[in-house]
Short mmCIF file of C-alpha atoms in Angstrom, two decimals:
data_model
loop_
_atom_site.label_atom_id
_atom_site.label_comp_id
_atom_site.label_asym_id
_atom_site.label_seq_id
_atom_site.Cartn_x
_atom_site.Cartn_y
_atom_site.Cartn_z
CA MET A 29 -71.78 -164.30 -72.84
CA LEU A 30 -71.85 -160.57 -72.68
CA GLU A 31 -68.95 -158.19 -72.60
CA LEU A 32 -69.34 -154.49 -73.34
CA ARG A 33 -66.31 -152.20 -72.91
CA LEU A 34 -67.09 -148.48 -72.69
CA VAL A 35 -63.98 -146.32 -72.80
CA GLN A 36 -65.99 -143.19 -71.77
CA GLY A 37 -67.37 -144.83 -68.64
CA SER A 38 -68.63 -141.51 -67.35
CA LEU A 39 -71.44 -141.71 -69.91
CA LEU A 40 -72.93 -144.72 -68.10
CA LYS A 41 -72.57 -142.94 -64.76
CA LYS A 42 -74.43 -139.91 -66.16
CA VAL A 43 -77.14 -142.14 -67.69
CA LEU A 44 -77.83 -143.66 -64.26
CA GLU A 45 -77.95 -140.26 -62.59
CA ALA A 46 -80.49 -139.19 -65.27
CA THR A 47 -82.82 -142.21 -64.82
CA LYS A 48 -82.56 -143.57 -61.28
CA ASP A 49 -85.00 -141.10 -59.69
CA LEU A 50 -87.61 -141.66 -62.41
CA VAL A 51 -87.46 -145.45 -62.69
CA THR A 52 -86.81 -147.91 -59.82
CA ASP A 53 -86.25 -151.20 -61.65
CA ALA A 54 -85.71 -151.74 -65.34
CA ASN A 55 -84.60 -154.34 -67.86
CA PHE A 56 -81.46 -153.49 -69.80
CA ASP A 57 -81.68 -155.19 -73.19
CA CYS A 58 -78.56 -156.20 -75.00
CA SER A 59 -78.63 -157.08 -78.68
CA ALA A 60 -76.50 -156.70 -81.80
CA THR A 61 -77.89 -153.14 -82.08
CA GLY A 62 -76.75 -152.02 -78.70
CA PHE A 63 -77.42 -151.66 -75.01
CA SER A 64 -80.90 -150.30 -74.46
CA LEU A 65 -83.57 -149.68 -71.87
CA GLN A 66 -87.22 -148.75 -71.97
CA ALA A 67 -89.12 -148.17 -68.73
CA MET A 68 -91.95 -146.20 -67.32
CA ASP A 69 -92.15 -144.46 -63.96
CA SER A 70 -94.40 -146.18 -61.41
CA SER A 71 -97.39 -143.99 -62.20
CA HIS A 72 -97.06 -144.54 -65.96
CA VAL A 73 -96.88 -140.82 -66.66
CA ALA A 74 -93.38 -140.78 -68.11
CA LEU A 75 -91.32 -143.21 -70.10
CA VAL A 76 -87.54 -143.28 -70.60
CA ALA A 77 -85.87 -144.87 -73.64
CA LEU A 78 -82.12 -145.24 -73.80
CA LEU A 79 -79.96 -146.49 -76.61
CA LEU A 80 -76.14 -146.91 -76.51
CA ARG A 81 -75.31 -148.28 -79.98
CA SER A 82 -72.89 -151.23 -80.18
CA GLU A 83 -70.54 -149.20 -82.43
CA GLY A 84 -69.97 -146.77 -79.56
CA PHE A 85 -68.32 -149.43 -77.44
CA GLU A 86 -64.65 -150.26 -77.83
CA HIS A 87 -65.52 -153.90 -77.50
CA TYR A 88 -69.02 -155.27 -77.87
CA ARG A 89 -69.76 -158.95 -77.51
CA CYS A 90 -73.34 -160.07 -77.12
CA ASP A 91 -73.80 -163.68 -78.25
CA ARG A 92 -77.52 -163.61 -78.01
CA ASN A 93 -80.22 -161.15 -77.01
CA ILE A 94 -80.28 -160.85 -73.29
CA SER A 95 -82.41 -158.88 -70.87
CA MET A 96 -81.00 -158.00 -67.45
CA GLY A 97 -83.26 -156.73 -64.71
CA MET A 98 -81.55 -154.19 -62.52
CA ASN A 99 -82.42 -151.98 -59.60
CA LEU A 100 -81.21 -148.58 -60.88
CA ASN A 101 -80.52 -147.24 -57.41
CA ASN A 102 -78.22 -150.20 -56.69
CA MET A 103 -76.65 -149.89 -60.14
CA SER A 104 -76.01 -146.23 -59.48
CA LYS A 105 -74.36 -147.02 -56.14
CA MET A 106 -71.96 -149.31 -57.94
CA LEU A 107 -71.20 -147.00 -60.81
CA LYS A 108 -70.50 -144.16 -58.38
CA CYS A 109 -67.50 -146.23 -57.33
CA ALA A 110 -66.03 -145.81 -60.87
CA GLY A 111 -63.83 -142.80 -61.48
CA ASN A 112 -65.02 -140.29 -64.07
CA ASP A 113 -62.13 -141.23 -66.36
CA ASP A 114 -62.46 -144.95 -65.79
CA ILE A 115 -63.19 -147.46 -68.57
CA ILE A 116 -66.27 -149.47 -67.58
CA THR A 117 -66.85 -153.04 -68.78
CA ILE A 118 -70.22 -154.74 -68.28
CA LYS A 119 -69.94 -158.55 -68.12
CA GLY A 120 -72.66 -161.17 -67.92
CA ASP A 121 -73.00 -164.89 -68.42
CA ASP A 122 -75.98 -166.75 -69.81
CA GLY A 123 -78.24 -167.95 -67.08
CA SER A 124 -76.37 -166.05 -64.40
CA ASP A 125 -78.26 -164.04 -61.83
CA THR A 126 -75.55 -161.42 -61.53
CA VAL A 127 -73.82 -158.80 -63.68
CA THR A 128 -70.27 -157.58 -63.20
CA PHE A 129 -69.08 -154.01 -63.66
CA MET A 130 -65.33 -153.74 -64.12
CA PHE A 131 -63.68 -150.37 -63.71
CA GLU A 132 -60.19 -149.66 -65.07
CA SER A 133 -58.35 -146.46 -64.25
CA PRO A 134 -56.92 -144.71 -67.38
CA ASN A 135 -53.34 -145.77 -66.64
CA GLN A 136 -54.43 -149.32 -65.66
CA ASP A 137 -53.06 -149.02 -62.13
CA LYS A 138 -56.40 -149.75 -60.47
CA ILE A 139 -58.89 -152.40 -61.55
CA SER A 140 -62.06 -153.04 -59.66
CA ASP A 141 -64.83 -155.65 -60.01
CA PHE A 142 -68.34 -155.05 -58.73
CA GLU A 143 -70.83 -157.86 -58.96
CA MET A 144 -74.49 -156.95 -58.74
CA LYS A 145 -77.49 -159.19 -58.26
CA LEU A 146 -79.98 -159.16 -61.11
CA MET A 147 -83.72 -159.28 -60.60
CA ASP A 148 -86.72 -160.63 -62.48
CA ILE A 149 -88.79 -157.76 -63.84
CA ASP A 150 -92.04 -158.08 -65.78
CA SER A 151 -91.20 -155.82 -68.67
CA GLU A 152 -93.95 -153.98 -70.49
CA HIS A 153 -92.39 -153.04 -73.78
CA LEU A 154 -94.32 -150.30 -75.56
CA GLY A 155 -94.44 -149.61 -79.24
CA ILE A 156 -93.47 -146.00 -79.87
CA PRO A 157 -94.70 -145.01 -83.34
CA GLU A 158 -92.77 -142.74 -85.63
CA ALA A 159 -94.68 -139.53 -85.63
CA GLU A 160 -94.82 -136.11 -87.19
CA TYR A 161 -94.56 -133.46 -84.51
CA HIS A 162 -96.27 -130.11 -84.67
CA ALA A 163 -93.14 -128.40 -83.42
CA ILE A 164 -89.57 -129.29 -82.58
CA VAL A 165 -87.52 -127.00 -80.40
CA LYS A 166 -83.75 -127.48 -80.09
CA MET A 167 -82.11 -125.39 -77.42
CA PRO A 168 -79.11 -125.43 -75.01
CA SER A 169 -79.79 -128.12 -72.40
CA SER A 170 -78.57 -125.81 -69.60
CA GLU A 171 -81.15 -123.18 -70.68
CA PHE A 172 -83.98 -125.75 -70.66
CA GLN A 173 -82.83 -126.92 -67.23
CA ARG A 174 -82.77 -123.36 -65.92
CA ILE A 175 -86.29 -122.61 -67.21
CA CYS A 176 -87.79 -125.77 -65.69
CA LYS A 177 -86.09 -125.07 -62.35
CA ASP A 178 -87.06 -121.42 -62.26
CA LEU A 179 -90.73 -122.07 -63.15
CA SER A 180 -91.06 -124.82 -60.60
CA SER A 181 -90.48 -122.32 -57.85
CA ILE A 182 -93.63 -120.47 -59.03
CA GLY A 183 -96.01 -123.27 -60.14
CA ASP A 184 -96.47 -127.00 -60.52
CA THR A 185 -97.27 -127.13 -64.24
CA VAL A 186 -95.92 -125.46 -67.34
CA VAL A 187 -97.73 -124.61 -70.52
CA ILE A 188 -95.33 -124.95 -73.46
CA SER A 189 -96.59 -123.07 -76.50
CA VAL A 190 -94.92 -122.79 -79.86
CA THR A 191 -95.96 -120.07 -82.24
CA LYS A 192 -94.12 -118.20 -85.00
CA GLU A 193 -93.00 -115.80 -82.21
CA GLY A 194 -91.01 -118.53 -80.47
CA VAL A 195 -91.50 -120.99 -77.67
CA LYS A 196 -93.23 -119.78 -74.52
CA PHE A 197 -93.00 -121.45 -71.13
CA SER A 198 -95.77 -120.26 -68.72
CA THR A 199 -96.73 -121.18 -65.19
CA ARG A 200 -98.93 -119.84 -62.44
CA GLY A 201 -99.06 -120.43 -58.72
CA ASP A 202 -100.21 -118.93 -55.45
CA ILE A 203 -97.64 -116.13 -55.58
CA GLY A 204 -98.21 -115.11 -59.18
CA THR A 205 -97.44 -116.02 -62.78
CA ALA A 206 -94.36 -116.32 -65.04
CA ASN A 207 -93.81 -116.38 -68.77
CA ILE A 208 -90.49 -117.09 -70.49
CA VAL A 209 -90.29 -116.71 -74.25
CA CYS A 210 -87.31 -118.08 -76.20
CA ARG A 211 -86.96 -116.91 -79.78
CA GLN A 212 -85.09 -118.65 -82.50
CA ASN A 213 -81.44 -117.68 -82.34
CA LYS A 214 -78.98 -119.17 -84.87
CA THR A 215 -76.41 -116.32 -84.64
CA VAL A 216 -74.27 -117.94 -81.95
CA ASP A 217 -70.58 -118.88 -81.78
CA LYS A 218 -71.19 -122.59 -81.32
CA PRO A 219 -74.06 -124.67 -82.83
CA GLU A 220 -74.93 -126.14 -79.41
CA GLU A 221 -75.75 -122.64 -78.17
CA ALA A 222 -78.44 -122.11 -80.81
CA THR A 223 -82.16 -122.16 -80.31
CA ILE A 224 -83.87 -123.57 -83.37
CA ILE A 225 -87.61 -123.76 -83.68
CA GLU A 226 -89.22 -125.86 -86.43
CA MET A 227 -92.99 -125.36 -86.43
CA ASN A 228 -95.42 -127.14 -88.70
CA GLU A 229 -98.37 -125.69 -86.77
CA PRO A 230 -98.83 -123.90 -83.50
CA VAL A 231 -99.12 -126.18 -80.46
CA SER A 232 -99.77 -125.60 -76.80
CA LEU A 233 -99.57 -128.31 -74.10
CA THR A 234 -99.47 -128.50 -70.32
CA PHE A 235 -97.00 -130.66 -68.39
CA ALA A 236 -96.12 -131.38 -64.80
CA LEU A 237 -92.88 -129.57 -64.01
CA ARG A 238 -91.83 -132.24 -61.53
CA TYR A 239 -91.21 -134.68 -64.38
CA LEU A 240 -89.50 -132.16 -66.68
CA ASN A 241 -87.18 -131.29 -63.83
CA SER A 242 -86.41 -134.95 -63.39
CA PHE A 243 -85.57 -135.24 -67.13
CA THR A 244 -83.09 -132.39 -66.87
CA LYS A 245 -80.86 -134.58 -64.75
CA ALA A 246 -79.67 -135.78 -68.17
CA THR A 247 -78.22 -132.29 -68.89
CA PRO A 248 -74.61 -133.40 -68.35
CA LEU A 249 -75.03 -135.86 -71.21
CA SER A 250 -75.51 -133.25 -73.93
CA GLU A 251 -75.02 -129.54 -74.63
CA SER A 252 -78.42 -129.34 -76.34
CA VAL A 253 -81.84 -130.80 -75.88
CA THR A 254 -84.66 -131.36 -78.39
CA VAL A 255 -88.30 -130.96 -77.25
CA SER A 256 -90.80 -132.41 -79.73
CA LEU A 257 -94.44 -131.43 -79.29
CA SER A 258 -97.67 -132.71 -80.78
CA SER A 259 -101.18 -132.21 -79.51
CA GLU A 260 -101.82 -135.95 -79.94
CA LEU A 261 -98.70 -137.36 -78.28
CA PRO A 262 -96.56 -137.23 -75.18
CA VAL A 263 -93.77 -134.63 -75.41
CA VAL A 264 -90.37 -136.06 -76.20
CA VAL A 265 -87.36 -134.54 -74.48
CA GLU A 266 -84.25 -135.92 -76.13
CA TYR A 267 -80.58 -135.69 -75.13
CA LYS A 268 -78.20 -137.06 -77.74
CA ILE A 269 -75.33 -139.04 -76.33
CA ALA A 270 -72.30 -138.22 -78.49
CA ASP A 271 -71.37 -140.90 -81.04
CA MET A 272 -73.45 -143.48 -79.15
CA GLY A 273 -77.18 -142.86 -79.17
CA TYR A 274 -79.69 -141.06 -77.04
CA ILE A 275 -81.80 -140.81 -73.97
CA ARG A 276 -85.39 -139.87 -74.61
CA PHE A 277 -87.98 -138.99 -72.05
CA TYR A 278 -91.69 -139.11 -72.93
CA LEU A 279 -94.20 -137.26 -70.79
CA ALA A 280 -97.95 -137.52 -71.06
CA PRO A 281 -99.55 -134.05 -71.08
CA LYS A 282 -102.09 -132.75 -68.60
CA ILE A 283 -105.56 -133.11 -70.12
CA GLU A 284 -108.40 -130.65 -69.57
CA ASP A 285 -111.19 -132.20 -67.54
CA ASP B 9 -108.96 -128.09 -64.06
CA SER B 10 -106.73 -130.61 -65.70
CA LYS B 11 -105.85 -134.25 -64.98
CA GLN B 12 -102.62 -136.02 -65.64
CA GLY B 13 -102.51 -138.11 -68.83
CA ASN B 14 -101.08 -141.65 -68.98
CA ILE B 15 -98.39 -142.98 -71.26
CA LEU B 16 -100.38 -146.18 -71.80
CA SER B 17 -103.20 -144.27 -73.43
CA PHE B 18 -100.73 -143.19 -76.18
CA PHE B 19 -98.36 -146.15 -76.58
CA LYS B 20 -99.55 -149.70 -76.72
CA LYS B 21 -97.89 -152.72 -75.19
CA ILE B 22 -96.11 -155.01 -77.70
#
């Protein structure tokens, strides 16, 4: 028996919008810790890891660990039928091949049930080691989104370099080149508008902009984004989900031939 | 020239 009641149902809607174009099918894992997902894109270039902690739900009942295989496009279709202010409850029964999404309007005058078929998915759970990163950049998520979008009109890849000068995003394409440098800026009205650069050592890595642009679909989930870079690891692009957890995207770098 | 790296070369299946 599984029953998860999420008062801020829009969070789940936003999570699906952020993941459905990257991953087709995925197992949602439910345990005492929370509601989580780990999945790679079909080419194994990117990985998404989601955690919505149990404490963030108004009601969280999960009698035993359960894994539910879902087609994210179909799940998104169903969640789009929920209002932005609706409370969403996810319900499942042991051994059932369906999951139910219940939507309640804020004043309880409309209650909807959507039952979705589950699917068997061979999950490949990966161990993600705790790591020291060479540099961690925290910046407004809208700014990161703007940079990725702007650069993708010029080139296909971006070089992200962190030095003591700041973080530089560079691209080149048939029409020319572009460089955007963001310096640390803590003198802002609100903490989420700050750009904070922690650098242990300079780092420079190349990534496919197509994937970074896909990650920025998570922008509505958080005012700020954290980009963690190490020359030995995939970049981590993390959006914190207020009071609940996070969505993290990992992207393997381009490697010099 | 560069080639695209793969997540599975960084993270191992468990």
